[in-house]
Coordinates of C-alpha atoms in Angstrom, one line a residue:
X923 CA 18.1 55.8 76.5
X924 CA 15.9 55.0 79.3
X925 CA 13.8 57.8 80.5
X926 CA 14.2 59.4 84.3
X927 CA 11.4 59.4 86.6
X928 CA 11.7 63.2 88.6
X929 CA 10.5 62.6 91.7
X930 CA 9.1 66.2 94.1
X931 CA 11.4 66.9 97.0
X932 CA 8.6 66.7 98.8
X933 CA 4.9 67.2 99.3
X934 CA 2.5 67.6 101.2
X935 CA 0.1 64.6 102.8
X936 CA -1.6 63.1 105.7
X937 CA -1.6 59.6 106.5
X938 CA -5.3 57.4 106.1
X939 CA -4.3 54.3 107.2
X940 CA -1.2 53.2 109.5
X941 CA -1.0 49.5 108.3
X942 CA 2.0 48.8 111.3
X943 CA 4.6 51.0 112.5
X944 CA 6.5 51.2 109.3
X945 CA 4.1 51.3 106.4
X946 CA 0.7 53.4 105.8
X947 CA -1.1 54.8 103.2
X948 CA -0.7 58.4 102.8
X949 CA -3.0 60.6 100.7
X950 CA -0.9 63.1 99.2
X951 CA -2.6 65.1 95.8
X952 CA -5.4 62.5 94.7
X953 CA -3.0 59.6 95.0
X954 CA -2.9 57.4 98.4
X955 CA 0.8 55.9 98.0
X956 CA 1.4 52.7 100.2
X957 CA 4.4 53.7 101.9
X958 CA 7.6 52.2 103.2
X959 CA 9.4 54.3 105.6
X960 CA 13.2 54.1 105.2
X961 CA 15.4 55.0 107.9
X962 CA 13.8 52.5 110.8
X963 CA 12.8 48.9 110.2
X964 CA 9.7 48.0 113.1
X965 CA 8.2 45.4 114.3
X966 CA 5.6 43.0 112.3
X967 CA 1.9 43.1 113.8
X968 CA 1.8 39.7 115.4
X969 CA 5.6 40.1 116.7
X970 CA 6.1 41.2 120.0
X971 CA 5.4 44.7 120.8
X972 CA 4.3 45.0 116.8
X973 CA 0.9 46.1 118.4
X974 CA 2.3 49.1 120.6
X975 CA 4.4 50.1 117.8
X976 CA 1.6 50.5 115.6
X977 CA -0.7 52.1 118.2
X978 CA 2.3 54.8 119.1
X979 CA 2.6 55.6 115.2
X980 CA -1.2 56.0 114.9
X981 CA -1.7 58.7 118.0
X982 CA 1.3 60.7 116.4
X983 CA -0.6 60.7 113.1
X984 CA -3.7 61.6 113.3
X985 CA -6.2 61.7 110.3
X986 CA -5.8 66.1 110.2
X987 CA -2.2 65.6 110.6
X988 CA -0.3 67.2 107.7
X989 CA 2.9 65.2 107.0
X990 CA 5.7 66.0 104.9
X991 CA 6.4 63.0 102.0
X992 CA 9.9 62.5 100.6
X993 CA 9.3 60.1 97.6
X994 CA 12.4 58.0 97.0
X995 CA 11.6 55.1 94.9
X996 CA 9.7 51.7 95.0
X997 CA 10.3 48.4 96.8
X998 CA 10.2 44.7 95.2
X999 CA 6.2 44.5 96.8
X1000 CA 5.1 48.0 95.0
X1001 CA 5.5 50.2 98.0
X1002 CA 6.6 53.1 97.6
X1003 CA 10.0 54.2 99.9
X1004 CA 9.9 57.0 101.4
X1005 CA 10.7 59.4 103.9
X1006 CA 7.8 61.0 106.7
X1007 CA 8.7 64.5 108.2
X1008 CA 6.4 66.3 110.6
X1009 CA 6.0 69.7 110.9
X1010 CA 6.2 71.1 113.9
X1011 CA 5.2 75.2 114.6
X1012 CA 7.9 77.3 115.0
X1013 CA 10.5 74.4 114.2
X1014 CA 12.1 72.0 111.9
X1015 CA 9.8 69.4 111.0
X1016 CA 10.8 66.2 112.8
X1017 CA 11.7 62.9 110.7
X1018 CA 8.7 59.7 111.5
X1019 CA 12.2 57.4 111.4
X1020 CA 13.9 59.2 114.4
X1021 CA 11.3 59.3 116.3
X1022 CA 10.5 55.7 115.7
X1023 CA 14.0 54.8 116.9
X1024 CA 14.3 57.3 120.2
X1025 CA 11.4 56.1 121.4
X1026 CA 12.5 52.3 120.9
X1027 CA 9.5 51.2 118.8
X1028 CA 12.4 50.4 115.7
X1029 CA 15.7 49.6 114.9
X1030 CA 17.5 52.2 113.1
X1031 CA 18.2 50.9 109.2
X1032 CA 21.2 52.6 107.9
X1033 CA 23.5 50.6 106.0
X1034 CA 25.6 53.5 104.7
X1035 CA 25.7 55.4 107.5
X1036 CA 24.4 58.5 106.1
X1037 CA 22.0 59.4 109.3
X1038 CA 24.5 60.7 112.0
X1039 CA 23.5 59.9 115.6
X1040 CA 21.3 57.1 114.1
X1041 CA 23.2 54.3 116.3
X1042 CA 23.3 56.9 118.9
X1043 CA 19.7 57.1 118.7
X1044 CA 19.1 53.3 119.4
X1045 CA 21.8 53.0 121.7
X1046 CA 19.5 56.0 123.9
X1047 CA 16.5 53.6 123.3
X1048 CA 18.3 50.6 124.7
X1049 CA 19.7 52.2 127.4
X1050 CA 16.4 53.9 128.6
X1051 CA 14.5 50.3 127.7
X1052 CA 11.7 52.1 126.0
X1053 CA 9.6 50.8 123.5
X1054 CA 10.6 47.2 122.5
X1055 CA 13.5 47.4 124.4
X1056 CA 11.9 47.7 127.6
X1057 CA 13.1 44.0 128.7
X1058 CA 16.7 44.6 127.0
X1059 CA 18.1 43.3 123.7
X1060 CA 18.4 39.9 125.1
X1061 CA 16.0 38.1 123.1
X1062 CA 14.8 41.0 121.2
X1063 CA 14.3 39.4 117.2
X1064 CA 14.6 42.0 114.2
X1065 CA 11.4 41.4 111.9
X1066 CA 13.3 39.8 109.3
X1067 CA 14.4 36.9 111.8
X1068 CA 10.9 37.2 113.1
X1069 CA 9.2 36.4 109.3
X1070 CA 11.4 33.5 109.2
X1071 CA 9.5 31.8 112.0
X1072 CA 7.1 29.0 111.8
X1073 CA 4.0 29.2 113.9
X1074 CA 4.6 26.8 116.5
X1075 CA 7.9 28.7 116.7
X1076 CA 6.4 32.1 116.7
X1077 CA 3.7 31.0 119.9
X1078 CA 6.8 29.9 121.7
X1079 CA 8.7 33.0 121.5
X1080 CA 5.7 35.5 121.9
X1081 CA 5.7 33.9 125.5
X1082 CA 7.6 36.2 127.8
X1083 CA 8.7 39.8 128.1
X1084 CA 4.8 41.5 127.8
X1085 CA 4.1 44.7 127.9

């Protein structure tokens, strides 16, 4: 019998490091977890508008910026998956994937179709051509066709819609 692994519902952390718009390294107890946020997949650093993505994420979390962590399991590279909530005063804390996707700096990821409104979400992004979308979707790569690129390919395509 295999034993189970009981993950908290959540806990309490703040984010050290925001490696690019979709992974950091959040300090939660003594541990710093390198996490992968599910719900949104973002742009890679040296894909267009990777850099603004990353930048956005980083002046929403600042280093005294308590964040609520949702532990949910680990990905093939050792990253933890998880989810980011932040509190807000007086609120419901708000979900680091949402806001990721209304503000058009990622596409929502949900495969199931658990998250309603999620397409909704990115359809509001498009429309409003905020974030990566601010040129349209014409053109626009996800980061999986994006990390299939060469280099020569990747110089040619990162010629064009700047921001």
């Amino acid at each position: 019998m295999r034993p189970t692994l009981i993950l908290p519902k959540e806990e309490v952390g703040r984010v050290v490091r925001v490696v690019d718009a979709d992974t950091y390294d959040v300090l939660a107890g003594s541990v710093v977890y390198r996490v992968r946020l599910l719900g949104v997949d973002a742009p890679e650093r040296d894909q267009p508008f990777g850099q603004q993505a990353g930048e956005s994420v980083a002046r929403l979390l600042t280093p005294a910026r308590q964040v609520l962590l949702g532990r949910r399991g680990v990905d093939l590279y050792g990253r933890t998956l998880a989810t980011l909530r932040l509190p807000v005063t007086g609120g419901p804390a708000l979900a680091l994937d949402s806001l990721l996707v209304v503000r058009g700096w990622g596409w929502a990821w949900d495969p199931r179709h658990r998250i309603p409104g999620r397409a909704a979400q990115q359809a509001s992004a498009l429309a409003a051509r905020r974030g990566l979308w601010k040129c349209g979707a014409v053109g626009v790569l996800t980061p999986r066709q994006w990390r299939q690129f060469n280099y020569k390919n990747k110089r040619r395509y990162g010629v064009g819609c700047t921001w």
